[in-house]
Tab-separated table of C-alpha atoms in Angstrom:
chain	number	residue	atom	x	y	z
A	63	MET	CA	0.000	0.000	0.000
A	64	THR	CA	1.209	3.489	-0.775
A	65	ARG	CA	1.232	6.288	1.794
A	66	THR	CA	-0.024	9.763	0.863
A	67	THR	CA	0.732	12.804	2.993
A	68	PRO	CA	-2.284	15.136	3.186
A	69	ALA	CA	-1.988	18.632	1.762
A	70	ARG	CA	-0.717	21.059	4.382
A	71	PRO	CA	-3.545	22.601	6.448
A	72	ILE	CA	-2.595	25.982	5.001
A	73	SER	CA	-0.390	27.117	2.124
A	74	VAL	CA	2.984	27.780	3.728
A	75	GLU	CA	4.168	30.052	0.941
A	76	THR	CA	0.945	32.064	0.934
A	77	VAL	CA	1.402	32.956	4.597
A	78	PHE	CA	5.193	33.309	4.373
A	79	PRO	CA	6.166	34.103	0.753
A	80	GLU	CA	9.843	34.367	1.753
A	81	LEU	CA	9.894	30.601	2.371
A	82	THR	CA	9.548	29.899	-1.353
A	83	ALA	CA	13.312	30.331	-1.687
A	84	TYR	CA	13.898	27.768	1.080
A	85	ARG	CA	11.555	25.018	-0.138
A	86	GLY	CA	13.187	21.578	-0.267
A	87	ARG	CA	12.220	17.985	-1.041
A	88	VAL	CA	12.443	15.071	1.348
A	89	THR	CA	11.509	11.415	0.939
A	90	ARG	CA	9.371	10.110	3.770
A	91	LEU	CA	9.988	6.383	4.193
A	92	HIS	CA	6.766	5.547	6.090
A	93	PRO	CA	8.000	2.303	7.737
A	94	ARG	CA	5.205	-0.090	8.685
A	95	PRO	CA	5.492	-3.580	10.251
A	96	GLY	CA	5.765	-6.272	7.608
A	97	LEU	CA	7.928	-9.031	6.171
A	98	PRO	CA	10.727	-7.416	4.145
A	99	GLY	CA	13.311	-9.580	2.407
A	100	ALA	CA	17.054	-9.175	1.967
A	101	ARG	CA	16.557	-7.625	-1.489
A	102	ASP	CA	14.098	-5.035	-0.176
A	103	SER	CA	14.595	-1.601	1.295
A	104	HIS	CA	13.507	-1.816	4.914
A	105	VAL	CA	13.953	-1.018	8.564
A	106	GLY	CA	14.769	-4.031	10.726
A	107	GLY	CA	14.721	-6.686	8.023
A	108	PRO	CA	17.451	-9.078	6.815
A	109	MET	CA	20.541	-7.480	5.295
A	110	LEU	CA	21.793	-8.334	1.813
A	111	TRP	CA	25.154	-9.571	3.082
A	112	PRO	CA	27.450	-12.017	1.223
A	113	TYR	CA	28.227	-15.087	3.333
A	114	ASP	CA	32.005	-14.788	3.069
A	115	GLU	CA	32.181	-11.089	4.016
A	116	PRO	CA	32.985	-10.248	7.669
A	117	TRP	CA	30.055	-8.805	9.587
A	118	PRO	CA	30.802	-5.379	11.161
A	119	VAL	CA	31.777	-5.470	14.818
A	120	CYS	CA	32.451	-2.851	17.500
A	121	HIS	CA	35.893	-3.146	19.112
A	122	GLU	CA	35.452	-0.472	21.771
A	123	GLN	CA	34.961	-1.045	25.481
A	124	HIS	CA	31.286	-1.293	26.411
A	125	GLN	CA	29.430	-0.510	29.584
A	126	ARG	CA	28.910	-3.674	31.581
A	127	GLU	CA	25.357	-5.047	31.763
A	128	THR	CA	23.866	-7.503	34.256
A	129	GLU	CA	20.602	-8.429	32.527
A	130	GLY	CA	18.846	-8.045	29.202
A	131	TYR	CA	16.187	-9.311	26.802
A	132	ALA	CA	16.429	-12.117	24.267
A	133	PRO	CA	15.619	-10.926	20.717
A	134	ASP	CA	13.280	-13.855	19.981
A	135	GLU	CA	11.377	-13.215	23.207
A	136	ILE	CA	11.070	-9.531	22.348
A	137	LEU	CA	9.377	-10.369	19.045
A	138	THR	CA	7.087	-12.941	20.669
A	139	ALA	CA	6.041	-10.483	23.369
A	140	ARG	CA	5.295	-7.776	20.810
A	141	ALA	CA	3.083	-10.131	18.821
A	142	SER	CA	1.037	-10.936	21.925
A	143	GLY	CA	0.946	-7.370	23.225
A	144	GLY	CA	3.025	-8.281	26.287
A	145	TRP	CA	6.469	-7.537	27.646
A	146	PRO	CA	9.494	-9.861	27.380
A	147	PRO	CA	11.080	-11.287	30.546
A	148	SER	CA	14.525	-10.071	31.529
A	149	ARG	CA	17.371	-12.585	31.691
A	150	PRO	CA	20.736	-12.544	33.491
A	151	TRP	CA	23.697	-12.034	31.216
A	152	PRO	CA	25.687	-15.182	30.410
A	153	ALA	CA	28.987	-14.840	32.239
A	154	ASP	CA	31.024	-15.382	29.067
A	155	ALA	CA	29.016	-12.929	26.934
A	156	ALA	CA	28.557	-9.850	29.109
A	157	PRO	CA	29.565	-6.584	27.438
A	158	GLY	CA	32.369	-4.689	29.074
A	159	THR	CA	34.972	-7.254	28.136
A	160	ASP	CA	37.519	-6.785	25.355
A	161	ALA	CA	35.651	-9.139	23.013
A	162	PRO	CA	34.260	-7.489	19.846
A	163	VAL	CA	30.482	-7.015	19.711
A	164	PRO	CA	28.547	-7.524	16.447
A	165	PHE	CA	26.666	-4.483	15.251
A	166	GLY	CA	22.905	-4.803	14.883
A	167	GLY	CA	21.375	-4.065	11.495
A	168	LEU	CA	18.917	-1.161	11.559
A	169	ALA	CA	18.024	-0.506	7.935
A	170	GLN	CA	19.018	-0.859	4.319
A	171	LEU	CA	18.044	1.422	1.449
A	172	PHE	CA	18.381	0.804	-2.292
A	173	CYS	CA	18.609	3.798	-4.608
A	174	ARG	CA	16.161	2.004	-6.913
A	175	ASP	CA	13.495	2.139	-4.203
A	176	VAL	CA	14.073	5.496	-2.547
A	177	PRO	CA	13.772	8.731	-4.546
A	178	GLY	CA	16.362	11.268	-3.500
A	179	LEU	CA	18.829	8.726	-2.093
A	180	PRO	CA	22.188	9.754	-3.607
A	181	PRO	CA	24.682	7.104	-4.671
A	182	GLY	CA	27.590	6.379	-2.381
A	183	PRO	CA	31.313	6.041	-3.126
A	184	ASP	CA	32.180	4.633	-6.578
A	185	GLY	CA	28.508	4.523	-7.577
A	186	ALA	CA	27.379	2.313	-4.685
A	187	ASP	CA	23.573	2.165	-4.667
A	188	LEU	CA	22.805	0.324	-1.418
A	189	ALA	CA	23.201	1.951	1.995
A	190	GLN	CA	23.169	-0.281	5.089
A	191	ILE	CA	22.861	1.222	8.579
A	192	PHE	CA	24.073	-0.464	11.789
A	193	ARG	CA	24.188	0.348	15.506
A	194	CYS	CA	26.241	-1.173	18.294
A	195	PRO	CA	23.715	-2.776	20.675
A	196	PHE	CA	25.508	-1.454	23.762
A	197	VAL	CA	26.418	1.939	25.164
A	198	HIS	CA	29.833	3.458	25.657
A	199	GLY	CA	31.154	5.563	28.492
A	200	LEU	CA	29.468	7.474	31.296
A	201	HIS	CA	27.214	9.372	28.895
A	202	HIS	CA	25.792	6.234	27.240
A	203	GLU	CA	27.154	7.169	23.839
A	204	ARG	CA	26.254	5.030	20.813
A	205	ARG	CA	28.288	3.866	17.844
A	206	TYR	CA	26.847	3.595	14.347
A	207	HIS	CA	28.168	2.232	11.071
A	208	LEU	CA	27.285	3.024	7.441
A	209	ARG	CA	28.187	0.463	4.785
A	210	TRP	CA	27.826	1.279	1.080
A	211	ARG	CA	27.829	-1.444	-1.548
A	212	LYS	CA	26.811	-2.049	-5.155
A	213	ALA	CA	23.545	-3.963	-5.082
A	214	GLU	CA	24.165	-5.798	-8.356
A	215	VAL	CA	27.462	-7.185	-7.083
A	216	ALA	CA	26.019	-8.212	-3.715
A	217	GLU	CA	23.005	-9.876	-5.325
A	218	ARG	CA	25.286	-12.130	-7.364
A	219	ALA	CA	26.744	-13.708	-4.233
A	220	GLY	CA	26.133	-17.434	-4.116
A	221	ARG	CA	25.298	-17.491	-0.396
A	222	PHE	CA	24.097	-14.885	2.068
A	223	LEU	CA	24.665	-14.525	5.785
A	224	ASP	CA	21.438	-15.594	7.472
A	225	PRO	CA	21.166	-15.201	10.366
A	226	PRO	CA	23.987	-12.738	11.042
A	227	PRO	CA	25.943	-12.831	14.301
A	228	ARG	CA	24.205	-11.127	17.193
A	229	VAL	CA	24.504	-10.737	20.930
A	230	PRO	CA	22.434	-13.161	23.072
A	231	LEU	CA	20.652	-10.369	24.954
A	232	LEU	CA	19.805	-6.726	24.345
A	233	ARG	CA	19.911	-4.104	27.068
A	234	SER	CA	16.369	-2.901	26.323
A	235	GLU	CA	13.361	-3.845	24.229
A	236	HIS	CA	13.698	-0.860	21.905
A	237	GLU	CA	17.172	-1.937	20.768
A	238	LEU	CA	15.523	-4.454	18.429
A	239	PRO	CA	13.889	-2.959	15.330
A	240	GLU	CA	10.532	-4.303	14.265
A	241	PRO	CA	10.846	-5.586	10.662
A	242	CYS	CA	9.202	-2.876	8.547
A	243	VAL	CA	8.493	-2.446	4.850
A	244	LEU	CA	8.798	1.052	3.401
A	245	HIS	CA	6.445	3.238	1.385
A	246	PRO	CA	8.674	6.065	0.067
A	247	GLU	CA	6.983	9.370	-0.777
A	248	GLU	CA	8.471	12.751	-1.721
A	249	VAL	CA	7.061	15.878	-0.081
A	250	ASP	CA	7.975	19.558	0.227
A	251	THR	CA	9.606	20.791	3.428
A	252	TYR	CA	10.712	24.114	4.895
A	253	PRO	CA	13.562	24.877	7.322
A	254	TRP	CA	13.488	24.729	11.079
A	255	ALA	CA	12.624	28.234	12.310
A	256	GLU	CA	15.557	29.152	14.521
A	257	ASP	CA	18.448	31.599	14.402
A	258	GLY	CA	21.155	30.419	12.073
A	259	VAL	CA	18.682	28.726	9.741
A	260	LEU	CA	16.261	31.495	8.696
A	261	PRO	CA	16.562	35.306	8.834
A	262	GLY	CA	15.608	36.887	12.162
A	263	PRO	CA	12.688	38.980	10.823
A	264	LEU	CA	11.116	35.903	9.205
A	265	ILE	CA	11.480	33.898	12.417
A	266	ALA	CA	9.766	36.725	14.301
A	267	ARG	CA	6.833	36.610	11.859
A	268	ILE	CA	6.560	32.838	12.245
A	269	ASP	CA	6.606	33.126	16.043
A	270	ALA	CA	3.889	35.806	15.924
A	271	TRP	CA	1.788	33.614	13.645
A	272	ASP	CA	2.155	30.670	16.046
A	273	ASP	CA	1.049	32.877	18.960
A	274	ALA	CA	-1.981	34.068	17.010
A	275	GLN	CA	-2.975	30.478	16.215
A	276	ILE	CA	-2.871	29.556	19.906
A	277	SER	CA	-4.893	32.644	20.854
A	278	GLU	CA	-7.564	31.783	18.294
A	279	HIS	CA	-7.667	27.981	18.430
A	280	GLY	CA	-6.224	26.980	21.812
A	281	PRO	CA	-3.164	24.964	22.882
A	282	HIS	CA	-3.597	22.309	20.163
A	283	ALA	CA	-3.582	24.820	17.318
A	284	LEU	CA	-1.357	24.398	14.286
A	285	ASN	CA	2.222	25.556	14.641
A	286	TYR	CA	4.902	26.047	12.033
A	287	GLN	CA	7.457	23.581	13.387
A	288	GLY	CA	5.039	20.717	13.923
A	289	ALA	CA	2.577	21.080	11.051
A	290	LEU	CA	4.258	23.018	8.264
A	291	SER	CA	8.051	22.643	8.237
A	292	ILE	CA	9.516	19.110	8.485
A	293	PRO	CA	7.576	15.821	8.772
A	294	PRO	CA	8.369	13.428	11.623
A	295	GLY	CA	9.801	9.943	11.296
A	296	TRP	CA	12.242	8.237	8.949
A	297	ARG	CA	13.187	10.268	5.885
A	298	VAL	CA	15.922	10.609	3.263
A	299	GLY	CA	17.533	13.918	2.338
A	300	GLY	CA	15.764	17.157	3.042
A	301	LEU	CA	16.452	19.382	6.022
A	302	PRO	CA	17.450	18.496	9.592
A	303	SER	CA	15.148	19.066	12.547
A	304	TRP	CA	16.787	20.674	15.585
A	305	ALA	CA	14.190	20.178	18.316
A	306	SER	CA	16.624	19.287	21.103
A	307	THR	CA	19.969	20.824	20.248
A	308	GLY	CA	19.213	23.905	18.181
A	309	PRO	CA	20.880	24.388	14.771
A	310	MET	CA	24.403	23.067	14.394
A	311	ALA	CA	27.070	23.465	11.716
A	312	ILE	CA	28.025	19.947	10.599
A	313	ASP	CA	31.377	19.919	8.807
A	314	CYS	CA	33.453	17.013	7.566
A	315	ALA	CA	36.191	16.066	10.021
A	316	SER	CA	38.512	15.174	7.131
A	317	CYS	CA	38.186	18.201	4.816
A	318	ALA	CA	35.956	20.739	6.675
A	319	THR	CA	33.351	20.716	3.873
A	320	PRO	CA	29.777	21.389	5.091
A	321	MET	CA	28.122	17.983	5.168
A	322	ARG	CA	24.846	16.915	3.539
A	323	LEU	CA	21.993	15.204	5.352
A	324	LEU	CA	21.653	11.654	4.025
A	325	LEU	CA	19.097	10.119	6.383
A	326	THR	CA	17.028	10.915	9.437
A	327	ALA	CA	15.924	8.031	11.649
A	328	GLY	CA	13.093	8.986	13.969
A	329	GLY	CA	11.646	7.012	16.841
A	330	GLU	CA	8.138	8.384	16.249
A	331	GLU	CA	6.186	8.744	13.018
A	332	THR	CA	3.656	11.071	14.637
A	333	ASP	CA	3.086	12.996	17.858
A	334	VAL	CA	0.644	15.529	19.277
A	335	ASP	CA	2.093	18.414	17.231
A	336	SER	CA	2.464	16.560	13.947
A	337	HIS	CA	-0.759	14.620	13.406
A	338	SER	CA	-1.420	16.642	10.234
A	339	TRP	CA	1.416	14.662	8.580
A	340	VAL	CA	-0.314	11.288	9.154
A	341	PRO	CA	-0.973	9.720	5.721
A	342	LEU	CA	-4.487	9.556	4.323
A	343	GLU	CA	-4.310	5.753	4.341
A	344	ASP	CA	-3.901	5.818	8.145
A	345	ARG	CA	-6.980	7.962	8.747
A	346	ASP	CA	-10.688	7.340	9.155
A	347	PRO	CA	-12.287	9.774	6.664
A	348	SER	CA	-15.442	10.021	8.769
A	349	TRP	CA	-13.518	11.810	11.544
A	350	ARG	CA	-11.461	14.991	11.686
A	351	GLY	CA	-8.292	16.067	13.493
A	352	ASN	CA	-6.565	13.730	15.963
A	353	ALA	CA	-9.656	11.527	16.169
A	354	ALA	CA	-9.181	10.474	12.532
A	355	VAL	CA	-5.747	8.920	13.134
A	356	GLN	CA	-5.778	5.117	13.243
A	357	GLY	CA	-3.173	2.519	14.098
A	358	GLY	CA	-2.244	3.301	17.713
A	359	PRO	CA	1.342	2.361	18.680
A	360	PHE	CA	1.930	0.617	15.330
A	361	LEU	CA	1.564	3.997	13.641
A	362	ALA	CA	3.233	6.144	16.298
A	363	GLN	CA	6.297	3.885	16.740
A	364	PRO	CA	6.236	1.250	13.986
A	365	THR	CA	9.962	0.441	14.120
A	366	ARG	CA	10.002	0.296	17.970
A	367	LEU	CA	13.433	1.954	17.869
A	368	ARG	CA	14.477	4.875	20.036
A	369	PHE	CA	17.391	7.241	19.510
A	370	GLY	CA	18.663	9.031	22.589
A	371	ARG	CA	15.759	10.358	24.609
A	372	ASP	CA	13.300	10.165	21.698
A	373	ARG	CA	15.391	12.344	19.422
A	374	ASP	CA	16.018	12.258	15.693
A	375	LEU	CA	19.219	10.610	14.488
A	376	HIS	CA	20.714	12.531	11.553
A	377	VAL	CA	23.279	10.854	9.303
A	378	PHE	CA	25.473	13.378	7.471
A	379	VAL	CA	27.866	12.552	4.615
A	380	CYS	CA	30.577	14.579	2.922
A	381	PRO	CA	29.526	15.806	-0.561
A	382	ALA	CA	33.164	16.372	-1.541
A	383	ASP	CA	34.213	12.776	-0.852
A	384	GLN	CA	31.692	10.165	0.268
A	385	GLY	CA	34.548	7.991	1.400
A	386	HIS	CA	35.049	10.385	4.307
A	387	THR	CA	33.640	9.289	7.659
A	388	PRO	CA	29.949	10.152	8.125
A	389	ARG	CA	28.718	11.999	11.191
A	390	TRP	CA	25.863	10.832	13.398
A	391	ILE	CA	24.019	13.644	15.194
A	392	LEU	CA	21.196	13.355	17.721
A	393	SER	CA	18.957	16.402	17.675
């Protein structure tokens, strides 16, 4: 099934003509629980990974854990609407030792499936995203990994790695992505309205408009950030959201070139401020507003993943040389 974003509740460029110059395109991925295969673009599905190629591992020291959740029991509990039991860590497998830890696959995206996904180094057309299942240091930092490959070459492999190596337990239920199929859709977006992104006078007009909406329609009125600028959830390209950190300059550590946003991974596909972005296919046409939204937790958090304290994870790449190390920014 396709997913269709409703027209914006108002014409952004009619209210703020200056934003015409800032209009951009983003591809919403619309992940929904399903049964993706290794040759599909997905979140949480099997990776297209040749059998004889080493799986990525994290060699850093990890924070020691004492208990966790078995991946198979997480999936079983989700299917029944319950909660998985916690288990003690096996003594020979507890993180915090010097043994390498296999990364967990989060998503893979084929250029053939996802409009706006740029090719990687040397024309690679498949991007695979991984996360270390454990945290690092006192601040619970995470480690991510981006692997580019040419899909045609990978698909010719005689055997594929299935299942890949994984840790016996995960530190929390939301470390395990729910297998999701994607429904890519391109939409228009406009920048985050904060200093450093848009001119001060325009931001002041947007703030005044937001205040007027609240005065007229109450606390659940439309606002620019939530309803008109950038959609929530997983998306490719477009503009970064800066809800937690405020705008940041993201430059390449190797050559100082301003980096380009490749992917945003979001824990939530909708929230109280962004229900206007919910696709038409996930609405009951006989209702209006929030009451029309269907799907419950499967719509709000279809992938079951969380990034930081419910932030967006932005993946930036260097446009001058895609072989340079990407940057992973929580905002």
